[in-house]
PDB file of C-alpha atoms in Angstrom:
ATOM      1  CA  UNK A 267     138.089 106.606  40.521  1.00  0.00           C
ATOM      2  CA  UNK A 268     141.466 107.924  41.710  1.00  0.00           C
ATOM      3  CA  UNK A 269     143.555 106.261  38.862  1.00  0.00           C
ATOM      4  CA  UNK A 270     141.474 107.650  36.380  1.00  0.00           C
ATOM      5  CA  UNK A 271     141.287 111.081  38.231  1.00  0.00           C
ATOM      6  CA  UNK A 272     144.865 110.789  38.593  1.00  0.00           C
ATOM      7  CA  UNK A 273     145.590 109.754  34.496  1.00  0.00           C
ATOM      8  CA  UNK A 274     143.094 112.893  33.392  1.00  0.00           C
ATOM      9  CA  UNK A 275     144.959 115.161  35.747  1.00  0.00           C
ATOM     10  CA  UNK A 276     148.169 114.292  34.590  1.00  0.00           C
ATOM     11  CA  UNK A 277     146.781 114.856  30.714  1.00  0.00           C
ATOM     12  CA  UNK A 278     145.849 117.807  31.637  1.00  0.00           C
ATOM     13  CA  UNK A 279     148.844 119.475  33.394  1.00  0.00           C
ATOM     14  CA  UNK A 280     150.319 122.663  32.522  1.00  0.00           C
ATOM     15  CA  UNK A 281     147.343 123.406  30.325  1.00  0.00           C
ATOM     16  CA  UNK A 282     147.156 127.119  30.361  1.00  0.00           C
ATOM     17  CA  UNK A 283     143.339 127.361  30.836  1.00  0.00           C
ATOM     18  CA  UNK A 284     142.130 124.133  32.101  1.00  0.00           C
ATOM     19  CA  UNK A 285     142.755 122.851  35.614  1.00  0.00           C
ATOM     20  CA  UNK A 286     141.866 119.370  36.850  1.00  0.00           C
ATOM     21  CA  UNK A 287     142.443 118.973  40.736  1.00  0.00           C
ATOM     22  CA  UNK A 288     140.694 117.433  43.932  1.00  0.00           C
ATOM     23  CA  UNK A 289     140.255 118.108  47.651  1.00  0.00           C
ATOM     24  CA  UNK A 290     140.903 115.637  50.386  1.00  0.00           C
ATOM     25  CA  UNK A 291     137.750 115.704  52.975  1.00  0.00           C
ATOM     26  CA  UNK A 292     138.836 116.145  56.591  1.00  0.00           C
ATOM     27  CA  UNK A 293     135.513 113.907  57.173  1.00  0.00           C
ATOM     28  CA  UNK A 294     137.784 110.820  55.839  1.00  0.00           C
ATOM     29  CA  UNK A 295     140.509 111.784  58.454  1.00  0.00           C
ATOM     30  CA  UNK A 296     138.589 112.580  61.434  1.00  0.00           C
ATOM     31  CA  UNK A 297     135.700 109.944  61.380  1.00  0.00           C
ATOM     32  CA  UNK A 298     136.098 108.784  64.845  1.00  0.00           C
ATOM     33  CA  UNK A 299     136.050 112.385  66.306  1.00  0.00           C
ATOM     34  CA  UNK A 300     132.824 113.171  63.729  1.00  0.00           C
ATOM     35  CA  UNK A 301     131.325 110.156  64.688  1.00  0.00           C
ATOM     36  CA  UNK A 302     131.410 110.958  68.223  1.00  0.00           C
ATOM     37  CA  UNK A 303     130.673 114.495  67.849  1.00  0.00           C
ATOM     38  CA  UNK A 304     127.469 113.084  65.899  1.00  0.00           C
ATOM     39  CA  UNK A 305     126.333 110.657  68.595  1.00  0.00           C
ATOM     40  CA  UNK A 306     127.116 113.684  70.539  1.00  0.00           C
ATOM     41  CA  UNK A 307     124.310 115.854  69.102  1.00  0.00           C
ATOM     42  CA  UNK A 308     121.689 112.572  68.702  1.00  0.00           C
ATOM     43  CA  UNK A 309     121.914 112.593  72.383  1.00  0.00           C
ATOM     44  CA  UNK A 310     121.631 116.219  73.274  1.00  0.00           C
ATOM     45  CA  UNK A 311     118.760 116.264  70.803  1.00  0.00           C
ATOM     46  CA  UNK A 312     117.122 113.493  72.184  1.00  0.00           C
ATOM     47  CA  UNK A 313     117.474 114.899  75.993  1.00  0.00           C
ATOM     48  CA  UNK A 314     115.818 118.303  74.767  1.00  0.00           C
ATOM     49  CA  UNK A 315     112.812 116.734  73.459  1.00  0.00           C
ATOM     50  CA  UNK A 316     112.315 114.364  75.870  1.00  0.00           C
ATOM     51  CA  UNK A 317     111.511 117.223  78.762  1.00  0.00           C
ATOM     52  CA  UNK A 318     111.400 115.416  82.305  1.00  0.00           C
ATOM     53  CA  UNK A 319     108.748 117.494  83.771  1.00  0.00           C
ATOM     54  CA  UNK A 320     106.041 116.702  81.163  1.00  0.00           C
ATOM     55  CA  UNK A 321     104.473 113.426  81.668  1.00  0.00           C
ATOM     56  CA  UNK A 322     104.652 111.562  78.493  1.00  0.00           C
ATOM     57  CA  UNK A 323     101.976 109.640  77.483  1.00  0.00           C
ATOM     58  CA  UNK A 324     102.233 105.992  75.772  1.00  0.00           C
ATOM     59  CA  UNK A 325      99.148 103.363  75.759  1.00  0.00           C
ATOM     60  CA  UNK A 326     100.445 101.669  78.908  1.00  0.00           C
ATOM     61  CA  UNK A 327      99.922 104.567  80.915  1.00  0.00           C
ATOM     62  CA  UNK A 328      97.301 106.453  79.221  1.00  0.00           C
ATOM     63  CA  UNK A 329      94.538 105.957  81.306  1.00  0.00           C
ATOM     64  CA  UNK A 330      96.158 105.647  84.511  1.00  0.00           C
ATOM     65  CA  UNK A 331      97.466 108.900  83.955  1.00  0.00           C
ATOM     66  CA  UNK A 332      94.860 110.653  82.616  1.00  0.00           C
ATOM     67  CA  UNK A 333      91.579 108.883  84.712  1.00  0.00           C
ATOM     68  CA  UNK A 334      89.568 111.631  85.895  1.00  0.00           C
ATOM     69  CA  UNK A 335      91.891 114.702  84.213  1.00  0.00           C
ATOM     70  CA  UNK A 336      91.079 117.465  81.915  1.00  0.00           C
ATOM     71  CA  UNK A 337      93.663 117.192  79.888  1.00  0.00           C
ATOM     72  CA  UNK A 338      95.608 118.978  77.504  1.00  0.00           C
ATOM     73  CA  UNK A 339      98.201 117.082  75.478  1.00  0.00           C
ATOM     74  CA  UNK A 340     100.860 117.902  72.891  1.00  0.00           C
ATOM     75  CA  UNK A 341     101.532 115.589  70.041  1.00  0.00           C
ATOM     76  CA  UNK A 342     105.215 116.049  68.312  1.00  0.00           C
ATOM     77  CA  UNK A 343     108.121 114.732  66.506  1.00  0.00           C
ATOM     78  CA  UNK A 344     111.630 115.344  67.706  1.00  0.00           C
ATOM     79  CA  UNK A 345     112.553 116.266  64.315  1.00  0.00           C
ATOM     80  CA  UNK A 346     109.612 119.053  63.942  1.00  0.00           C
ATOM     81  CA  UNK A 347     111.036 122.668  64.434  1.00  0.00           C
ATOM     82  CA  UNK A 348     107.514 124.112  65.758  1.00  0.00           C
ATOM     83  CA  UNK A 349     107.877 121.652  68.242  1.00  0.00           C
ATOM     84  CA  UNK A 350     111.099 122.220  69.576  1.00  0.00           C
ATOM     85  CA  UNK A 351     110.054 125.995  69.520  1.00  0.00           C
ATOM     86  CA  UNK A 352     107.212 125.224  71.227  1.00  0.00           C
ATOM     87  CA  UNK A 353     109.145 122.712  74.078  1.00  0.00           C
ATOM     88  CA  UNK A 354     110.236 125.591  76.030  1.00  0.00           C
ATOM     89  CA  UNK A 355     106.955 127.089  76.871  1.00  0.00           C
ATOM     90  CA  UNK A 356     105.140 123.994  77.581  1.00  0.00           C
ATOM     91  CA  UNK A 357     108.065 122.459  80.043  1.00  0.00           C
ATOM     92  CA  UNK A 358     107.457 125.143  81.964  1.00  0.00           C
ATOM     93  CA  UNK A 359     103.621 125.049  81.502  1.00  0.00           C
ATOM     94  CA  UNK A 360     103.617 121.855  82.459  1.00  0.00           C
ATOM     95  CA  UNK A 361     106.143 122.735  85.577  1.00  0.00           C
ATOM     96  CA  UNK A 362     102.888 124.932  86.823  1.00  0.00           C
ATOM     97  CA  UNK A 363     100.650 122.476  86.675  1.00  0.00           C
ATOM     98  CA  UNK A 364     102.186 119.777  87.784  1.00  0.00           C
ATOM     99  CA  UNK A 365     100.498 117.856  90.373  1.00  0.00           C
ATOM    100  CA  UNK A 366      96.864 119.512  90.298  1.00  0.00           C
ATOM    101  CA  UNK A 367      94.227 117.607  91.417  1.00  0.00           C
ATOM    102  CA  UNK A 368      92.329 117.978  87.772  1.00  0.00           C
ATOM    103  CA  UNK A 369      94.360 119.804  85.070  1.00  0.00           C
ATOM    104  CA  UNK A 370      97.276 117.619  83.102  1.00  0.00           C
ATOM    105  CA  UNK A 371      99.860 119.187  80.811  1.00  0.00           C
ATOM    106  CA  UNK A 372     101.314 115.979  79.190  1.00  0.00           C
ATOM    107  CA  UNK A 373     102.551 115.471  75.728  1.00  0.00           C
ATOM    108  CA  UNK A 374     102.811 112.463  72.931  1.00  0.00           C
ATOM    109  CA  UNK A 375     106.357 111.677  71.138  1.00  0.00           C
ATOM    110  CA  UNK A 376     104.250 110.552  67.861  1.00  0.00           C
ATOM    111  CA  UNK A 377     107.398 108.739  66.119  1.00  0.00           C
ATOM    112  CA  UNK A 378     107.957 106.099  69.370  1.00  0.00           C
ATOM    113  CA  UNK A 379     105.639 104.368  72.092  1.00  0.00           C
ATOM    114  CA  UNK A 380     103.067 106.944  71.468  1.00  0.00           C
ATOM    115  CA  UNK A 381     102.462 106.495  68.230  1.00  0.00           C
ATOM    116  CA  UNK A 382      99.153 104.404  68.626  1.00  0.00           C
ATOM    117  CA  UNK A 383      97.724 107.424  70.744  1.00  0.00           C
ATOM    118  CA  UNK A 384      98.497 110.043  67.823  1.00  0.00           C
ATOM    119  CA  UNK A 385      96.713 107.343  65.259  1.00  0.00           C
ATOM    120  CA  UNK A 386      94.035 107.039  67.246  1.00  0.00           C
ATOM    121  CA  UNK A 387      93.359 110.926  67.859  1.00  0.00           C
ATOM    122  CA  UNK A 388      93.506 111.784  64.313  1.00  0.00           C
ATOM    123  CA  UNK A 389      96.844 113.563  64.252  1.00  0.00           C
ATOM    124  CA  UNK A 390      98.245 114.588  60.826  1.00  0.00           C
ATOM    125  CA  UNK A 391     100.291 117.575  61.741  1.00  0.00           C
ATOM    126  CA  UNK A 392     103.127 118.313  64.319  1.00  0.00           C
ATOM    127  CA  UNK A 393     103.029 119.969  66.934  1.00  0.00           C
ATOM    128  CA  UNK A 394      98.731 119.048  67.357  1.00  0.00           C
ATOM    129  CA  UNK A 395      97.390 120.470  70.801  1.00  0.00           C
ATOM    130  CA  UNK A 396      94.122 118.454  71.954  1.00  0.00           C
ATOM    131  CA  UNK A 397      92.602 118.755  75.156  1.00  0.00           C
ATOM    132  CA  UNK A 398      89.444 118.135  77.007  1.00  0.00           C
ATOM    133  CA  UNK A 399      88.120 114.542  78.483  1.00  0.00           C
ATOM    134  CA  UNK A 400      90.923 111.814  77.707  1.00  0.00           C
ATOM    135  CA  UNK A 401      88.257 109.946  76.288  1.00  0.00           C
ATOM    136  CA  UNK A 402      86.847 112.601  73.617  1.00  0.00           C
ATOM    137  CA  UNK A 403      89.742 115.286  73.039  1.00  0.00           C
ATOM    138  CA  UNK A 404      89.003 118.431  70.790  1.00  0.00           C
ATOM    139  CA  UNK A 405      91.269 120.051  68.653  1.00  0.00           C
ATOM    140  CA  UNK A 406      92.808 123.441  70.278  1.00  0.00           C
ATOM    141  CA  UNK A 407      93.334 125.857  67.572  1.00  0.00           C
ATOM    142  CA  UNK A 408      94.128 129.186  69.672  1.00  0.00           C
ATOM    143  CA  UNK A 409      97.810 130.610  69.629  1.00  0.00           C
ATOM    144  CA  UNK A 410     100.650 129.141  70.522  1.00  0.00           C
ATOM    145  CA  UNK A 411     102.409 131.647  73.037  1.00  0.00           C
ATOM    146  CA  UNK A 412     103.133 130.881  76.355  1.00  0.00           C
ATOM    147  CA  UNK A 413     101.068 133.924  77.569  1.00  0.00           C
ATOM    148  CA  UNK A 414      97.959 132.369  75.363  1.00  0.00           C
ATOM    149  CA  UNK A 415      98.835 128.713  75.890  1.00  0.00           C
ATOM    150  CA  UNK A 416      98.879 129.806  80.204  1.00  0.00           C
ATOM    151  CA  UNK A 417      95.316 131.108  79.973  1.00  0.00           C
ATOM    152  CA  UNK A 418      93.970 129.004  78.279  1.00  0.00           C
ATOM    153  CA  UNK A 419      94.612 125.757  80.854  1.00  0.00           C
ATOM    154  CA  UNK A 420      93.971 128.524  83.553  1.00  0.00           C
ATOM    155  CA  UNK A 421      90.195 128.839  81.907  1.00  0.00           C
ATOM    156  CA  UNK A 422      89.870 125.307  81.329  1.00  0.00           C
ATOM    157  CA  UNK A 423      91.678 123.314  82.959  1.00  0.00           C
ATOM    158  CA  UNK A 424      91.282 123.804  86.518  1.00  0.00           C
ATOM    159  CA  UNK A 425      87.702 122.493  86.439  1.00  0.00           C
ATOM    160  CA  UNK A 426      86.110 118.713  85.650  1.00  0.00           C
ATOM    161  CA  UNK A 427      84.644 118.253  82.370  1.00  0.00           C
ATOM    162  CA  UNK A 428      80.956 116.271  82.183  1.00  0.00           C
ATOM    163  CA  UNK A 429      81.575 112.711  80.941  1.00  0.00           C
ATOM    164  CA  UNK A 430      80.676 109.342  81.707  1.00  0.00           C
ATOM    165  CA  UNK A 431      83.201 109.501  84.472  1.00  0.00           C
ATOM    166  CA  UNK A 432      82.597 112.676  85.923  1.00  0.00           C
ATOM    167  CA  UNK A 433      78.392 112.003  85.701  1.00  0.00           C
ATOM    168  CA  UNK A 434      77.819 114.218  88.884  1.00  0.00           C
ATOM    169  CA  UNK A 435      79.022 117.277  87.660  1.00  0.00           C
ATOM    170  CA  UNK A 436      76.728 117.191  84.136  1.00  0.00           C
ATOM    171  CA  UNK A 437      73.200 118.482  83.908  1.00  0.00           C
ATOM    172  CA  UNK A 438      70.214 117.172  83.904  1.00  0.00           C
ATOM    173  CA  UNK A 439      70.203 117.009  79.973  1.00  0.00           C
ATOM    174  CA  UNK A 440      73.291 115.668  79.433  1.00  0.00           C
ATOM    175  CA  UNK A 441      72.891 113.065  81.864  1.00  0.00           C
ATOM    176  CA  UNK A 442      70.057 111.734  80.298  1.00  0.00           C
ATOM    177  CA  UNK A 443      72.102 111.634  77.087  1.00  0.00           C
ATOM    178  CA  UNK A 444      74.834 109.746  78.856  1.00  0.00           C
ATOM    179  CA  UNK A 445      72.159 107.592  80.726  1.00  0.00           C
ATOM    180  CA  UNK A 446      70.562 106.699  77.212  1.00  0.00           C
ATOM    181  CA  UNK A 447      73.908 106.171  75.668  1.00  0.00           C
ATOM    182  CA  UNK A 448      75.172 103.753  78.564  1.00  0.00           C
ATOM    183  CA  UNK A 449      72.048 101.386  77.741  1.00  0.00           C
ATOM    184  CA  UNK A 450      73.584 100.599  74.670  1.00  0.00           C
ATOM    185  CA  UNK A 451      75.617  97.423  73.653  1.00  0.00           C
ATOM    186  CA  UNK A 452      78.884  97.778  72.963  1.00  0.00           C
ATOM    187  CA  UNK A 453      78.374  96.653  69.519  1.00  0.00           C
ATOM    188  CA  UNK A 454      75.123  99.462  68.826  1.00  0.00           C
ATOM    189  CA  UNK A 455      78.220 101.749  70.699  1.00  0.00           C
ATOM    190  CA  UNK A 456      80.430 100.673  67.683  1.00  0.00           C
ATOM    191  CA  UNK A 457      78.055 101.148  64.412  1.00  0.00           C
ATOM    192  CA  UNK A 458      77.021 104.485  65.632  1.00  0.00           C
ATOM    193  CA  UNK A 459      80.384 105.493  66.391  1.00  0.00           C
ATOM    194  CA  UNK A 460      81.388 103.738  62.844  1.00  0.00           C
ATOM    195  CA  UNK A 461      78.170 105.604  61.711  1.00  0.00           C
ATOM    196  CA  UNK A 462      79.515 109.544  62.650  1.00  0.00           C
ATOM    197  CA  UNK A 463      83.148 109.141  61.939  1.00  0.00           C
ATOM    198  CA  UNK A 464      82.049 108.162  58.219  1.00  0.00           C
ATOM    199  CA  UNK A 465      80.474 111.100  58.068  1.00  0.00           C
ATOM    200  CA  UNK A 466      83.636 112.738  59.155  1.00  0.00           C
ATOM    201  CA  UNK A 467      85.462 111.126  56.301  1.00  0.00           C
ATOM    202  CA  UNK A 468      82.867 111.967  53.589  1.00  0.00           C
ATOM    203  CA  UNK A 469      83.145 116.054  54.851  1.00  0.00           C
ATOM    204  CA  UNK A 470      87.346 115.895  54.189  1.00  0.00           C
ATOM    205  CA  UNK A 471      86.874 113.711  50.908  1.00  0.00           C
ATOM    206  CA  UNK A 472      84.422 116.590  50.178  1.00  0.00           C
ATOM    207  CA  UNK A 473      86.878 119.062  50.952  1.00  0.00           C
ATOM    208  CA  UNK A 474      89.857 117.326  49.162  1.00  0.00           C
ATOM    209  CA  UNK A 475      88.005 116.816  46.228  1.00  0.00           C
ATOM    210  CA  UNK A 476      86.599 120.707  45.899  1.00  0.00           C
ATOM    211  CA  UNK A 477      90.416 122.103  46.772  1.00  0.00           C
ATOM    212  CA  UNK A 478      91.326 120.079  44.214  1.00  0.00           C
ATOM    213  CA  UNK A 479      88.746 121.676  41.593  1.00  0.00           C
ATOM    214  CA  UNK A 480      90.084 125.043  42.762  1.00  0.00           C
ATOM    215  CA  UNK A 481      93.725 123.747  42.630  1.00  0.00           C
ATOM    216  CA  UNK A 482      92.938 123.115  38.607  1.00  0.00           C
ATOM    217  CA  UNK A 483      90.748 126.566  37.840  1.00  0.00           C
ATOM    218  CA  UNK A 484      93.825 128.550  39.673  1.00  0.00           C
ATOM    219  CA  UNK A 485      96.088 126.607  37.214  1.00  0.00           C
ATOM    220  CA  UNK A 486      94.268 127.057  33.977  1.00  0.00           C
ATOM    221  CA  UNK A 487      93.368 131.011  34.891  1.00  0.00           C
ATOM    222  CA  UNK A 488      97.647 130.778  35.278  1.00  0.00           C
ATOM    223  CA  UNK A 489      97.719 129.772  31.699  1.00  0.00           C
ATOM    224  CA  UNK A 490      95.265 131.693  30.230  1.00  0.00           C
ATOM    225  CA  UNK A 491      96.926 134.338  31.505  1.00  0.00           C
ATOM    226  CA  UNK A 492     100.408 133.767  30.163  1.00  0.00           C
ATOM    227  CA  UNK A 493      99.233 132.933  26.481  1.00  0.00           C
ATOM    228  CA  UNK A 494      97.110 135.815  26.750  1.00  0.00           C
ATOM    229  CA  UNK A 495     100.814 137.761  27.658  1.00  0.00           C
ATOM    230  CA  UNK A 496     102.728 135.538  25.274  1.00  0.00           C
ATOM    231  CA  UNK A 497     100.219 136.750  22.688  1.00  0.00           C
ATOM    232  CA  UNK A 498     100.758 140.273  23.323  1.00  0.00           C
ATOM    233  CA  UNK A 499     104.367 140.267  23.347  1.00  0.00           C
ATOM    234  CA  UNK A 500     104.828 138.354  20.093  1.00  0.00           C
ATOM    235  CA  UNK A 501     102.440 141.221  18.562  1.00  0.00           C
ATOM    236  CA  UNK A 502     105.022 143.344  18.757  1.00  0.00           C
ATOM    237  CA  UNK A 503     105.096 144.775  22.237  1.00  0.00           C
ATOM    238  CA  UNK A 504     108.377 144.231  22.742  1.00  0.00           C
ATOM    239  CA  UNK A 505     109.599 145.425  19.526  1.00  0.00           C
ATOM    240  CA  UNK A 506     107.357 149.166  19.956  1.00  0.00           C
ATOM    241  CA  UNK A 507     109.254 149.480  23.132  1.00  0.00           C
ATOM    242  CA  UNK A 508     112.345 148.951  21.892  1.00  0.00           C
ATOM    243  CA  UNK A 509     111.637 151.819  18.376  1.00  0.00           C
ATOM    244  CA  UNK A 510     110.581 154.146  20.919  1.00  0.00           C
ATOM    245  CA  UNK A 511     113.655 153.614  23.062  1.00  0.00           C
ATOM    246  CA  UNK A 512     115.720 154.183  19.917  1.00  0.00           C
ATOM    247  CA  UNK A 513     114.327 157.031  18.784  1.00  0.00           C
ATOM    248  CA  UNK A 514     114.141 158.811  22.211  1.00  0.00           C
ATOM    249  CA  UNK A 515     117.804 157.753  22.495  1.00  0.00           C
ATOM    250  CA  UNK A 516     117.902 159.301  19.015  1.00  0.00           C
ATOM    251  CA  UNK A 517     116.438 162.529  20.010  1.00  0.00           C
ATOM    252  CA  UNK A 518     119.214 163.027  22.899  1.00  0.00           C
ATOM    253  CA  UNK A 519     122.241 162.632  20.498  1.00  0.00           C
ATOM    254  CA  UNK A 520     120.954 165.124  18.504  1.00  0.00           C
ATOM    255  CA  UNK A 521     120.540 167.676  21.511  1.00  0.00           C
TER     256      UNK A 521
END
């Protein structure tokens, strides 16, 4: 382009309104240093997110890690901004907890190695908090503060949770559920399993689908509403307001 640029401004010159000029990027002259600078920040970025203290989960060491925990696990990106607000807090949650014989503070980069355990748990949003048995995590939806993320592992994370692998501790009703539930093949395991997460499908197509009727009533009320206001103002509203503008302006030149 610079010839061109160069064959306008020159047209151009002297003009006494028009002005046709350019500005040289430092970017061009300083690549090297902005390149470094930038592999700079990837790095300090990538150190920040990647906290030492918090074991970070992947499918290789899933299970070893989590056999016989109650567990409560965050799932992130690096580039998420909750979740860098969040990495403070739970760093030093996980800090506390940290070797216990039960509770586990651990956490799932979503966009690497862990991305297998976020598809398999469902996750759609970042940062998702899930906790319980490794095997059967539930969705923790209370706040997000330190002070409220702190009790909450102290209430429930300190003790075992009843599951197929920690039998002794369940009741005598729920054992019998496990018991019955164990006698199964694994492929009458499957269809049932296939069975209930259907159903879990069909309720957030439901959903979707009824949002959406609301998304298009909220829309055509919006559009009622401004013909009904279009209407009105090409009646004459706007030209009543102005007469009586003009005539009260009128009144005060004559005072």
């Amino acid at each position: 382009m610079a010839p061109d640029w160069e064959k306008l401004a020159g047209e151009w010159e002297g003009h006494d309104i028009g002005l046709i000029a350019e500005v040289e990027s430092i970017f061009l002259q300083h690549q090297p240093i902005f390149k470094m600078k930038f592999t700079a920040t990837i790095l300090a970025l990538a150190a920040a997110t990647a906290n030492a203290s918090v074991a970070s989960l992947t499918p290789d060491n899933y299970d070893s890690l989590t056999d016989g925990k109650t567990v409560f696990i965050k799932f992130f990106a690096p580039w998420c901004g909750h979740c860098k607000k969040m990495a403070p807090d739970w760093e030093k949650l996980a800090g506390e907890w940290e070797g216990h014989d039960i509770g586990l503070i651990a956490e799932v980069d979503c966009t690497t190695e862990g991305k297998p355990l976020c598809d398999a748990n469902g996750v759609k949003g970042f940062p998702s908090l899930k906790w319980g048995d490794a095997s059967s995590l539930e969705d923790y939806s209370g706040g997000r503060t330190y002070d409220a993320l702190a009790k909450f592992a102290t209430d429930n994370l300190g003790k075992a949770i009843c599951s197929p692998s920690n039998i002794d501790i369940c009741d005598d009703d729920m054992k019998a559920k496990i018991g019955e539930l164990m006698e199964k093949s694994d492929e009458e395991l499957s269809a049932s399993i296939a069975e209930e997460e259907k159903k879990m499908e069909e309720a957030e197509e439901n959903f979707t689908q009824e949002v959406e009727k609301l998304q298009a009533t909220y829309q055509k009320l919006m559009d009622d509403k401004d013909a009904a206001q279009a209407a009105v103002k090409a009646s004459g509203l706007g030209l009543m307001k102005a007469v009586k503008a003009a005539k009260a302006k009128a009144g005060t030149d004559e005072l």
